[in-house]
mmCIF file with all atom_site columns, C-alpha atoms in Angstrom:
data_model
loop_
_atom_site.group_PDB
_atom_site.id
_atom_site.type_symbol
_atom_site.label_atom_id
_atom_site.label_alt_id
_atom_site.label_comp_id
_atom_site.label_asym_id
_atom_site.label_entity_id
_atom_site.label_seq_id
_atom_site.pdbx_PDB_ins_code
_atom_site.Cartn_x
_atom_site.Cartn_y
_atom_site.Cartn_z
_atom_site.occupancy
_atom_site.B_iso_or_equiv
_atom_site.pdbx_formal_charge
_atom_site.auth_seq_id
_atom_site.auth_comp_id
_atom_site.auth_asym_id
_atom_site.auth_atom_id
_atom_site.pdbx_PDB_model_num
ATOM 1   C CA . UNK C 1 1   ? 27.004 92.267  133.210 1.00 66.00 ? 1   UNK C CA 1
ATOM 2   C CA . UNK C 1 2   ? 30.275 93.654  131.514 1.00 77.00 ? 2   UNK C CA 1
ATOM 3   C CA . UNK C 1 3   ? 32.983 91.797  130.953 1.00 82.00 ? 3   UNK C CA 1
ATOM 4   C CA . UNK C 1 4   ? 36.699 93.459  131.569 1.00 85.00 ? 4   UNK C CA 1
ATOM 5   C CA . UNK C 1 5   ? 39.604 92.052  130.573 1.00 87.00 ? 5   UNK C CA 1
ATOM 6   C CA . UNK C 1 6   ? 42.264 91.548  133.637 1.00 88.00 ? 6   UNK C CA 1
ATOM 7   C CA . UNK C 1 7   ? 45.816 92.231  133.014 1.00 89.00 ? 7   UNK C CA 1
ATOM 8   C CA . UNK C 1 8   ? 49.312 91.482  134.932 1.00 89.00 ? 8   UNK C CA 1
ATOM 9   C CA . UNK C 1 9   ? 51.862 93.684  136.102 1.00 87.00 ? 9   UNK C CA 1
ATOM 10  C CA . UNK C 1 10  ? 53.096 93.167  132.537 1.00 88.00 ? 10  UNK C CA 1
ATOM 11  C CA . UNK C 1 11  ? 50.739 94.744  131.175 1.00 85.00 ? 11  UNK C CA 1
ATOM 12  C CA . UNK C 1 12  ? 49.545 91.308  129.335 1.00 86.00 ? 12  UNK C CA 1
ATOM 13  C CA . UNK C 1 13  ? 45.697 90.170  129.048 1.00 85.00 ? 13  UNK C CA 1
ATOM 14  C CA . UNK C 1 14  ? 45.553 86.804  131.441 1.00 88.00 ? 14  UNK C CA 1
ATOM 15  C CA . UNK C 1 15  ? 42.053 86.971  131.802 1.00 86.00 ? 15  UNK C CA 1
ATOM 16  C CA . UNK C 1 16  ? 38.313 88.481  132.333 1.00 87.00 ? 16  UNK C CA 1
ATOM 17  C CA . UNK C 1 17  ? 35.884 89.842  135.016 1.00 89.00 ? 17  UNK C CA 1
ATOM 18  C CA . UNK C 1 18  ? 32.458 90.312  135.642 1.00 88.00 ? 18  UNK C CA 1
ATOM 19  C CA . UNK C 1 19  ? 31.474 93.218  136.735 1.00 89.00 ? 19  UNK C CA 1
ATOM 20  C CA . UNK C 1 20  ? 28.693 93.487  139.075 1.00 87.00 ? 20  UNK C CA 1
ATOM 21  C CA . UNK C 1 21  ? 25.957 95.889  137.207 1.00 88.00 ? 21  UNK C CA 1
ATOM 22  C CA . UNK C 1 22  ? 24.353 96.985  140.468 1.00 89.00 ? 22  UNK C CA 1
ATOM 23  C CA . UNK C 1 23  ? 27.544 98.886  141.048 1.00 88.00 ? 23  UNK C CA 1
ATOM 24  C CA . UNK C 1 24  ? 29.465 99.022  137.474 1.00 90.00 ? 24  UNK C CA 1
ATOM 25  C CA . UNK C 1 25  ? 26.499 99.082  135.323 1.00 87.00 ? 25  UNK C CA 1
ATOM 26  C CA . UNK C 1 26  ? 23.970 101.828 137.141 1.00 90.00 ? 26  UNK C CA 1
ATOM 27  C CA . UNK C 1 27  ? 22.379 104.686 134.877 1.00 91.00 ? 27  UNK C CA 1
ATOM 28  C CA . UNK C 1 28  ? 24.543 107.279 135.444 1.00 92.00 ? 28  UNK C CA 1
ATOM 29  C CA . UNK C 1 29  ? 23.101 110.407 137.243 1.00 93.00 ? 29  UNK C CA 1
ATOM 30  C CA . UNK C 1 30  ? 25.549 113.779 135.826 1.00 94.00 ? 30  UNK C CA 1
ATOM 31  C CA . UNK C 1 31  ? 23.732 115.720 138.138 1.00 95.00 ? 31  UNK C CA 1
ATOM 32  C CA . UNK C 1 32  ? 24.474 113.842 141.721 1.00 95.00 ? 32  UNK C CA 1
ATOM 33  C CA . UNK C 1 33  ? 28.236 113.307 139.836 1.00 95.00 ? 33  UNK C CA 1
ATOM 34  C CA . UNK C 1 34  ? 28.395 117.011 139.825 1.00 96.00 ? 34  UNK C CA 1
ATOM 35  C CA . UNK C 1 35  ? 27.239 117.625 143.233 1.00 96.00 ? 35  UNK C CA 1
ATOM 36  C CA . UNK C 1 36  ? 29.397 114.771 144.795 1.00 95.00 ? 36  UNK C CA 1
ATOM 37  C CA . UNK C 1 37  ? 32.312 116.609 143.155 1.00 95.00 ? 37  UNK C CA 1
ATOM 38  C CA . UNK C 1 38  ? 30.602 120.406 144.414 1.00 96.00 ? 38  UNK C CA 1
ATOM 39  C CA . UNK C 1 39  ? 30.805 118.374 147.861 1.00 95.00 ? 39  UNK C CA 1
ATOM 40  C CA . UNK C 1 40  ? 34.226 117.202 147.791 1.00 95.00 ? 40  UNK C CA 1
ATOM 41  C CA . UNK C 1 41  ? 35.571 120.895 146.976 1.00 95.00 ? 41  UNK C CA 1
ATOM 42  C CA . UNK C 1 42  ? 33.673 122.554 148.606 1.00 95.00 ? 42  UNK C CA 1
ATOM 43  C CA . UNK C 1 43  ? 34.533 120.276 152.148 1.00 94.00 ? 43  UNK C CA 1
ATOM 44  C CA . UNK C 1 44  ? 38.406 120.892 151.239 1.00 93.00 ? 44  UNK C CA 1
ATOM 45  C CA . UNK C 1 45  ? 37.614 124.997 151.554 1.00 93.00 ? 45  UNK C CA 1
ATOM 46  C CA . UNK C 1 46  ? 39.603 126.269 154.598 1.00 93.00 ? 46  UNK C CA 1
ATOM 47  C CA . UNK C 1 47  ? 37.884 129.169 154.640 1.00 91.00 ? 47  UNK C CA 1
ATOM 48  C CA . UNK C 1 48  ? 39.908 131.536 157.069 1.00 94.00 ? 48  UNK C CA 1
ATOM 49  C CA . UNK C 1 49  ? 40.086 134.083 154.137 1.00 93.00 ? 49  UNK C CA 1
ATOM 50  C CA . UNK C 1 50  ? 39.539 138.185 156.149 1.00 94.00 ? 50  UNK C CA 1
ATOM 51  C CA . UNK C 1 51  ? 39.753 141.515 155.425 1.00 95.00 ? 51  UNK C CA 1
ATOM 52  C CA . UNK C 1 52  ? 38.478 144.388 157.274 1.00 94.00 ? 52  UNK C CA 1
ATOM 53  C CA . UNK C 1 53  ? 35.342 146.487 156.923 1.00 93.00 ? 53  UNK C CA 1
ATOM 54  C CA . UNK C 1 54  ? 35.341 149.881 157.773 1.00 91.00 ? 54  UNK C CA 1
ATOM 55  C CA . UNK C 1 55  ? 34.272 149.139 161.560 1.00 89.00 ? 55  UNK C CA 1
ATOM 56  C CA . UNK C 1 56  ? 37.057 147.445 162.036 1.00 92.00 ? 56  UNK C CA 1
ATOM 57  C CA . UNK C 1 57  ? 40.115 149.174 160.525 1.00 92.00 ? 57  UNK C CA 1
ATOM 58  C CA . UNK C 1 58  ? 42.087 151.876 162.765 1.00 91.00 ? 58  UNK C CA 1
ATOM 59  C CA . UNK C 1 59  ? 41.542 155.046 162.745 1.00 87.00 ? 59  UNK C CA 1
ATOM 60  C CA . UNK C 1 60  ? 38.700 157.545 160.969 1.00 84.00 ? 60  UNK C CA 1
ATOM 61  C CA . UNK C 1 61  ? 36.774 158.249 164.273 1.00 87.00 ? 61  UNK C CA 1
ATOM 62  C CA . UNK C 1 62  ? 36.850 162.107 163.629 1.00 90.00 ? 62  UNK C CA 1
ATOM 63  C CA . UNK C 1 63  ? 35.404 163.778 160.686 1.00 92.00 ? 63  UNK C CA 1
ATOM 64  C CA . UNK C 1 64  ? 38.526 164.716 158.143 1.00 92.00 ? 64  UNK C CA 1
ATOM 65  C CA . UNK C 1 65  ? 37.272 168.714 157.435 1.00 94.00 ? 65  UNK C CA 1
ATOM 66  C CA . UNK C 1 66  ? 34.028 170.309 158.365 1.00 94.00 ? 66  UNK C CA 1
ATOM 67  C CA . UNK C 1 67  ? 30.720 169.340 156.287 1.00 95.00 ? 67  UNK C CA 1
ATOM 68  C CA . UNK C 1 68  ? 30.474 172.744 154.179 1.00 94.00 ? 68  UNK C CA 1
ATOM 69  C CA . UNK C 1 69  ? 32.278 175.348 152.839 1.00 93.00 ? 69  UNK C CA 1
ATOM 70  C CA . UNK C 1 70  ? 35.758 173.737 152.139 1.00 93.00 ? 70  UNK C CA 1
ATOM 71  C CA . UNK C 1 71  ? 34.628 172.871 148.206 1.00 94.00 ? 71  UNK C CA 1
ATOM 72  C CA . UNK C 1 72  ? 35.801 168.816 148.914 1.00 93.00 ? 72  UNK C CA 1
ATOM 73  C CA . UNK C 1 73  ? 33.009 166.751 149.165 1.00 94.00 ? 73  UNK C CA 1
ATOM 74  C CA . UNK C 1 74  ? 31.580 165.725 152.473 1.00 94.00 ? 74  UNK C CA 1
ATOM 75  C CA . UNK C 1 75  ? 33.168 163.318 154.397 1.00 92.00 ? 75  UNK C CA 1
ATOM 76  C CA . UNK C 1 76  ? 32.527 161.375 157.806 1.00 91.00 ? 76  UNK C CA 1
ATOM 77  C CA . UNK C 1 77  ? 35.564 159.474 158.050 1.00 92.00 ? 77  UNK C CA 1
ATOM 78  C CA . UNK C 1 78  ? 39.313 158.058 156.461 1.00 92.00 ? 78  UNK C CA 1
ATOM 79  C CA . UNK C 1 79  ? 38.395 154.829 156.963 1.00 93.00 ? 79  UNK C CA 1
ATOM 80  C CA . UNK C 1 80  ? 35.274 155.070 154.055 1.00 93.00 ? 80  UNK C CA 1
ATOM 81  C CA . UNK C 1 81  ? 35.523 152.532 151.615 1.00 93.00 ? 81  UNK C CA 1
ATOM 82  C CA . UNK C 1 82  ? 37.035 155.031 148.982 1.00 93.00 ? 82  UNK C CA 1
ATOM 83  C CA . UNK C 1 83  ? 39.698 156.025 151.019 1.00 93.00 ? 83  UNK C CA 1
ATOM 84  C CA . UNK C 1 84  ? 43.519 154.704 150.529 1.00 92.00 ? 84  UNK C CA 1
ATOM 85  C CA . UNK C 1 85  ? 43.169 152.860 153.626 1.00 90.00 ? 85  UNK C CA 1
ATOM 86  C CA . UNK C 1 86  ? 39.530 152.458 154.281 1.00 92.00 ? 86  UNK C CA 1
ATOM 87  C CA . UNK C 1 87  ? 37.876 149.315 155.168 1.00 94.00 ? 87  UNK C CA 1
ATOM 88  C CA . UNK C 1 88  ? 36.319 146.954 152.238 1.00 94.00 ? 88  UNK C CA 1
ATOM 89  C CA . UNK C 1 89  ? 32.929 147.132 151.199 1.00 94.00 ? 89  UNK C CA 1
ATOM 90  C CA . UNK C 1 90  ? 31.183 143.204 152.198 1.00 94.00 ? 90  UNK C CA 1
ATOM 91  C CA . UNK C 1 91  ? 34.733 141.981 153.371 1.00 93.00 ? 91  UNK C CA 1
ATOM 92  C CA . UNK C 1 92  ? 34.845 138.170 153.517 1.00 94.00 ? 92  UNK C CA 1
ATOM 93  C CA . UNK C 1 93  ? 35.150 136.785 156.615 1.00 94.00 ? 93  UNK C CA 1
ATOM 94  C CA . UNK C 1 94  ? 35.753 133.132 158.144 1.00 95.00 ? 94  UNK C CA 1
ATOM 95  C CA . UNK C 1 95  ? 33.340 130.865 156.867 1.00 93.00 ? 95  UNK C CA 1
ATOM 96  C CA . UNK C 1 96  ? 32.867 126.551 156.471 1.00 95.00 ? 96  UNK C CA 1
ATOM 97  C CA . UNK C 1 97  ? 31.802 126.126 153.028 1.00 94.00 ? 97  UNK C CA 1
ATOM 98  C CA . UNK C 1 98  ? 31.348 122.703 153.897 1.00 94.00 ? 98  UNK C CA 1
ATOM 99  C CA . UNK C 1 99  ? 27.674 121.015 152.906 1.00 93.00 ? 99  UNK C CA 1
ATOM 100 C CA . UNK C 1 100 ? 26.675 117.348 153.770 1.00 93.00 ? 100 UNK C CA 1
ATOM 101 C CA . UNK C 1 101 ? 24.970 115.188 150.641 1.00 93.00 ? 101 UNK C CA 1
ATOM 102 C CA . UNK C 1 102 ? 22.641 112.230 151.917 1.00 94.00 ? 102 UNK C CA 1
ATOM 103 C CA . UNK C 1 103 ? 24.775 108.793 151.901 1.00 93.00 ? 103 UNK C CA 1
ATOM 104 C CA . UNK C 1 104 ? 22.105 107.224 149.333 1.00 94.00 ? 104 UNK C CA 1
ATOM 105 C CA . UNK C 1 105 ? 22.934 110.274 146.912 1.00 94.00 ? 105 UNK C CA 1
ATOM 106 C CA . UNK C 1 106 ? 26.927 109.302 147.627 1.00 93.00 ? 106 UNK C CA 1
ATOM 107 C CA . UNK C 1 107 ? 26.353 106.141 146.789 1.00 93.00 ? 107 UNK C CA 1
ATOM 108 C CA . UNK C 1 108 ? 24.585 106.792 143.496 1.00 94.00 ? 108 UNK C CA 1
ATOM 109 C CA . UNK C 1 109 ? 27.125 109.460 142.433 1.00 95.00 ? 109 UNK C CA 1
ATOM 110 C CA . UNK C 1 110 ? 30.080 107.087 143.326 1.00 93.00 ? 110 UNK C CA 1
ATOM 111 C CA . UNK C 1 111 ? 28.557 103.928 141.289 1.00 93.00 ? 111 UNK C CA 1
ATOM 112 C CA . UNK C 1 112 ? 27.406 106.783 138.526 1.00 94.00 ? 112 UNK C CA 1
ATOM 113 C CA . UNK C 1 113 ? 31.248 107.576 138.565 1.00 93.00 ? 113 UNK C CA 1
ATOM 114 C CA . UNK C 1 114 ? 32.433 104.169 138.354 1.00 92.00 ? 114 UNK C CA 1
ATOM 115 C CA . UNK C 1 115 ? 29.769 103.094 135.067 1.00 93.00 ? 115 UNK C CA 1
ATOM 116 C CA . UNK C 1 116 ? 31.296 106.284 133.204 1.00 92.00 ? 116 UNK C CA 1
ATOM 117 C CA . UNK C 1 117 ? 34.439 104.795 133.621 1.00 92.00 ? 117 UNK C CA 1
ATOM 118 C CA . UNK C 1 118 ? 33.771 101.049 132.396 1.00 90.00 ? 118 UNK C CA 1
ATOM 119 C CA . UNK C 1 119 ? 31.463 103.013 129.340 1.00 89.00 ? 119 UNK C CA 1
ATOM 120 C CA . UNK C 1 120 ? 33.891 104.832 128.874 1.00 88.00 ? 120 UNK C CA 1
ATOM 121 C CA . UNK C 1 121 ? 36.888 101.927 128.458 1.00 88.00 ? 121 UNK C CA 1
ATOM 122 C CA . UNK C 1 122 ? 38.728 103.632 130.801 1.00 89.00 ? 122 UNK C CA 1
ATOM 123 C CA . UNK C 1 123 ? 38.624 101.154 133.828 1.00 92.00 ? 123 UNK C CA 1
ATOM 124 C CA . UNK C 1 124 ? 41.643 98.523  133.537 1.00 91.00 ? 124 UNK C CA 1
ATOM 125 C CA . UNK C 1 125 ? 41.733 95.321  136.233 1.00 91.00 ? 125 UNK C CA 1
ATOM 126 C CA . UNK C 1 126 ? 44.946 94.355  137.327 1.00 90.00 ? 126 UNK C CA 1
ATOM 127 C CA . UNK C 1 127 ? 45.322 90.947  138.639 1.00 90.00 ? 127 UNK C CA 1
ATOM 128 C CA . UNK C 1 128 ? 47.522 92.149  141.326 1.00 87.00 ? 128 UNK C CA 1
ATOM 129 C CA . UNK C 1 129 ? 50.020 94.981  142.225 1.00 88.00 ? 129 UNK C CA 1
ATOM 130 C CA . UNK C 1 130 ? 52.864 93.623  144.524 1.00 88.00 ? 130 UNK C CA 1
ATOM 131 C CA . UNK C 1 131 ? 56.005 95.179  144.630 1.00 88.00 ? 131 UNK C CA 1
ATOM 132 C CA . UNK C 1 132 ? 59.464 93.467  146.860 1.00 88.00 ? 132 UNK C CA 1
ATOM 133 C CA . UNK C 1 133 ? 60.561 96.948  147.541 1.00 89.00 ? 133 UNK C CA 1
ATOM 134 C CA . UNK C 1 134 ? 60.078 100.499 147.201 1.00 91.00 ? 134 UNK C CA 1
ATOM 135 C CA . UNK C 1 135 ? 60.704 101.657 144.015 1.00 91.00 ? 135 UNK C CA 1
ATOM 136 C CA . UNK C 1 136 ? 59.377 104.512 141.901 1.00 91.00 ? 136 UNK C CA 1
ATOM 137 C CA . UNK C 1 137 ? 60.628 102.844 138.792 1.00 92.00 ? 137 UNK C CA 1
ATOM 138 C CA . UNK C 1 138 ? 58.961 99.751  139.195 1.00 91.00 ? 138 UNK C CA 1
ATOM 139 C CA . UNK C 1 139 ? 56.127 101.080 139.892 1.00 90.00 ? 139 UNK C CA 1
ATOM 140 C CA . UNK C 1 140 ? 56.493 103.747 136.754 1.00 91.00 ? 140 UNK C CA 1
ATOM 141 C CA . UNK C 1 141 ? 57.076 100.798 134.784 1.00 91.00 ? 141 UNK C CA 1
ATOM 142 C CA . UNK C 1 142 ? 54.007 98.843  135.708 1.00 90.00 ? 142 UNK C CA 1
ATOM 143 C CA . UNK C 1 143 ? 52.355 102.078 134.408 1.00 90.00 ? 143 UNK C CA 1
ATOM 144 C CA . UNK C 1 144 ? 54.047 102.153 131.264 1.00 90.00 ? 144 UNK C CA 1
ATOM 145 C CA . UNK C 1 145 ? 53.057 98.239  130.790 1.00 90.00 ? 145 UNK C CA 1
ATOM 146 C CA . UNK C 1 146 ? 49.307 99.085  130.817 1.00 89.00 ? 146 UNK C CA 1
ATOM 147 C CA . UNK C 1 147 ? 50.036 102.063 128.610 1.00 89.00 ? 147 UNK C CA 1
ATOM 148 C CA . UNK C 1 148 ? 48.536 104.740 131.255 1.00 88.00 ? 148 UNK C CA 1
ATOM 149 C CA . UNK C 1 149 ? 49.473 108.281 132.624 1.00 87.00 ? 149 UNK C CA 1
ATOM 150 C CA . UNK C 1 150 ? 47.754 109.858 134.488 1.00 90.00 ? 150 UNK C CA 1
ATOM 151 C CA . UNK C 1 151 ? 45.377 106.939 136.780 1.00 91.00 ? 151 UNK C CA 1
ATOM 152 C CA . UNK C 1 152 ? 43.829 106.406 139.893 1.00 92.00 ? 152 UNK C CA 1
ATOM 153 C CA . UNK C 1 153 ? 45.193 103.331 141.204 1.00 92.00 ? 153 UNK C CA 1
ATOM 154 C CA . UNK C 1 154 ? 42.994 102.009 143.828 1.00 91.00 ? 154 UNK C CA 1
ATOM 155 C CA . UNK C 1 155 ? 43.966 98.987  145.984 1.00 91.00 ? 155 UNK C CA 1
ATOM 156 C CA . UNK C 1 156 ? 41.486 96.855  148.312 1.00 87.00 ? 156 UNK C CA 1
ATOM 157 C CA . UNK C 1 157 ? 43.900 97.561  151.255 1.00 86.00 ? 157 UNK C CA 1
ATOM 158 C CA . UNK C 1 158 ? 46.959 99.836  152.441 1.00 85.00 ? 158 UNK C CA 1
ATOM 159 C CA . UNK C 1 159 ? 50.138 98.680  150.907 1.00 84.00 ? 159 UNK C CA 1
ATOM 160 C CA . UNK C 1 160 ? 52.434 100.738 152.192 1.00 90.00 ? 160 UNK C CA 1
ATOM 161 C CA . UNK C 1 161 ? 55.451 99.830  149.172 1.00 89.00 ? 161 UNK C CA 1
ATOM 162 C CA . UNK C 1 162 ? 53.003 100.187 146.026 1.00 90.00 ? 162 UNK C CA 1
ATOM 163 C CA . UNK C 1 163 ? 51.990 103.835 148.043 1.00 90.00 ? 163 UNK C CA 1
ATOM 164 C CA . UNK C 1 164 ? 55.297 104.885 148.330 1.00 92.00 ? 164 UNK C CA 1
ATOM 165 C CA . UNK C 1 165 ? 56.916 103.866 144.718 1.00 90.00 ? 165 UNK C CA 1
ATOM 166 C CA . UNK C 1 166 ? 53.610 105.851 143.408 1.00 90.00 ? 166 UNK C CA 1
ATOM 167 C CA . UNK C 1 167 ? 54.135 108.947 145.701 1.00 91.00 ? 167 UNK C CA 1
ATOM 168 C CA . UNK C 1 168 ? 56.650 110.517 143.111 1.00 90.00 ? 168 UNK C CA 1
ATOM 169 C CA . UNK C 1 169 ? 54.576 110.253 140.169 1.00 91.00 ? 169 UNK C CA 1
ATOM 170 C CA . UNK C 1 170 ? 52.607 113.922 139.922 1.00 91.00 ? 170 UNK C CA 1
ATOM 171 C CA . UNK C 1 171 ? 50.287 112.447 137.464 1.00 90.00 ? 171 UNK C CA 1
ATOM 172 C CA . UNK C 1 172 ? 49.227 108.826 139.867 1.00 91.00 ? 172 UNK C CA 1
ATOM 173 C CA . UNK C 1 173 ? 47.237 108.658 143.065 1.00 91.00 ? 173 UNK C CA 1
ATOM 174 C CA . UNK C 1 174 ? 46.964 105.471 145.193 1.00 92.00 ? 174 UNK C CA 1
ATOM 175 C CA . UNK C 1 175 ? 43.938 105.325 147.046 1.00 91.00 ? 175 UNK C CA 1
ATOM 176 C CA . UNK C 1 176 ? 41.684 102.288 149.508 1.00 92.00 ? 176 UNK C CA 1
ATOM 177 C CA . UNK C 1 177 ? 38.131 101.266 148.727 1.00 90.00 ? 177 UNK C CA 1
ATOM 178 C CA . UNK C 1 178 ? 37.034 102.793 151.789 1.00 90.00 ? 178 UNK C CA 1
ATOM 179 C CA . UNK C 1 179 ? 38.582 106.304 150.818 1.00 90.00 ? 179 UNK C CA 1
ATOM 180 C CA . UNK C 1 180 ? 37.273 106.417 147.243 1.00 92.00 ? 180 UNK C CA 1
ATOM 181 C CA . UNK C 1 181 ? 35.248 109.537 145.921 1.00 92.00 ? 181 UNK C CA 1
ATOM 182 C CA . UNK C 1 182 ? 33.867 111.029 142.510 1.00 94.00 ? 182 UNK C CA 1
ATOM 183 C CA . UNK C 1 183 ? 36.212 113.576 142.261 1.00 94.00 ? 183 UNK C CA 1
ATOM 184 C CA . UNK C 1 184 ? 39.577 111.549 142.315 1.00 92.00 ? 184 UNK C CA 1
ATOM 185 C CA . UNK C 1 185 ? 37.746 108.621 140.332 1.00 93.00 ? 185 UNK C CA 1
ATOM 186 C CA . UNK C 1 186 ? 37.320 111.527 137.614 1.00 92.00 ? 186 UNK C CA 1
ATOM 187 C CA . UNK C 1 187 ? 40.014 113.611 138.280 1.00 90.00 ? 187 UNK C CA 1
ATOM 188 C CA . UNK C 1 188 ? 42.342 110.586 136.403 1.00 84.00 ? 188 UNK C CA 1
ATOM 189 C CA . UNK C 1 189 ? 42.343 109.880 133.029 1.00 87.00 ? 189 UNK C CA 1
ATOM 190 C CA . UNK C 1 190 ? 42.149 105.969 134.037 1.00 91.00 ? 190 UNK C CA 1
ATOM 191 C CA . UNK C 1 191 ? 40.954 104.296 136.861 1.00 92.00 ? 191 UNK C CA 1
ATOM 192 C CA . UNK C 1 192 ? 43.342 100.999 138.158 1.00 92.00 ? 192 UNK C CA 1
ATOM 193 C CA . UNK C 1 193 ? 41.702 98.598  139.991 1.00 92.00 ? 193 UNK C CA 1
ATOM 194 C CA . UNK C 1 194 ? 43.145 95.340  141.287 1.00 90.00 ? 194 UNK C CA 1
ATOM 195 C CA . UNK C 1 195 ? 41.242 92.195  141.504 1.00 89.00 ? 195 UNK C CA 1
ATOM 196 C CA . UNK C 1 196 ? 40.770 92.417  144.924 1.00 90.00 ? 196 UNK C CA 1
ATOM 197 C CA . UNK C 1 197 ? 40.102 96.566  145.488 1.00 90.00 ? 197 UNK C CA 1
ATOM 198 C CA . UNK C 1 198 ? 36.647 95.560  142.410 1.00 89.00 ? 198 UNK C CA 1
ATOM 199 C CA . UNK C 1 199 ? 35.556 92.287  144.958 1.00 89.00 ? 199 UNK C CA 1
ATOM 200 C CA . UNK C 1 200 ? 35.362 94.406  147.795 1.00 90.00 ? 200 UNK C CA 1
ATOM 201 C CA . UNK C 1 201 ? 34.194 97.508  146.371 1.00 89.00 ? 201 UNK C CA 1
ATOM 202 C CA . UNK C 1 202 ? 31.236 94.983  144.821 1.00 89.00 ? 202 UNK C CA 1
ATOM 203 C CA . UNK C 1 203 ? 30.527 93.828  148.355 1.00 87.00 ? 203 UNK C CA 1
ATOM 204 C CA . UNK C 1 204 ? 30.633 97.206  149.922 1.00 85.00 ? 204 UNK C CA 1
ATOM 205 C CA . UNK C 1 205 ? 27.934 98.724  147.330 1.00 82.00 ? 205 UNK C CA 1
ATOM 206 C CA . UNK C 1 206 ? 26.029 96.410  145.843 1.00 75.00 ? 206 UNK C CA 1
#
């Protein structure tokens, strides 16, 4: 099992952790990573992208000039493809890009996700993250104590002050155990985990 070193809101070392290996120390699987992260794009797609094809632009029903003699080349109608005008040749229409992966194949992609990060040395355990009000700075400064930028800070459950000092910072996402996926987990430079968000994410997957 690996050990991690826990930190306070300080940013000093007051401890270590365990880490379970069924969930922090898996082989990691790059191809279900990549999928899980396919997935999560993919699901965000809206779409409603549309353009017309040439049945169903205005217009064109009669032929522009007669089929000989005229020395243009033969035409059926305005609303061809080549005309200024004309409808679009395969025009994209409203789609769901959406695809479903089976939960086991989450699972592994999400604990693959997770190892990369503790092989890595980019996972950092923070005894706790209380704040008494909210406030961007302290929160920013909390960041600056652990010496990170741009992090995924995930908690074990909604805090609604830590969420809103963080919600200025472009470069910082909060997120719950039960909302955590591949792409944000490697979307962040550094993953922030409190004591309590690694216990429960340990009993949820192990």
């Amino acid at each position: 099992m690996a050990n991690v070193s826990v930190y306070n809101m300080e940013g000093k070392e007051v401890g270590t952790i365990e880490l379970n290996d069924a969930v922090f120390g898996v082989t990691v699987n790059e191809h279900l990573v990549h999928m899980a992260v396919v997935q999560h794009l993919a699901n965000k797609r809206q779409g409603t992208q549309k353009a017309k094809t040439r049945s169903e632009v205005s217009g064109g029903g009669r032929k522009p000039w007669r089929q000989k003699g005229t020395g243009h080349a033969r035409q059926g109608s305005t609303r061809s493809p080549q005309w200024k005008g004309g409808g679009v040749v395969f025009a994209p229409v409203p789609r769901d890009y959406s695809f479903k992966l089976n939960k086991k194949e989450k699972r592994a992609a999400l604990k693959s996700a997770l190892t990369s990060r503790v092989e890595s040395g980019k996972l950092i355990v923070l005894d706790e993250l209380k704040l008494d009000e909210i406030k961007t700075k302290k929160f920013k400064a909390v960041m600056d104590n652990l010496k990170v930028n741009k992090a995924l800070v995930v908690l074990a459950d909604n805090d609604e002050k830590v969420v809103m000092s963080a919600r200025n910072l472009p470069t910082v996402n909060t997120t719950q155990v039960n909302l955590i996926n591949v792409y944000d987990i490697l979307k962040g430079d550094t993953l922030v985990l409190t004591k309590d968000a690694v216990a429960k994410i340990e009993e949820v997957f192990a």
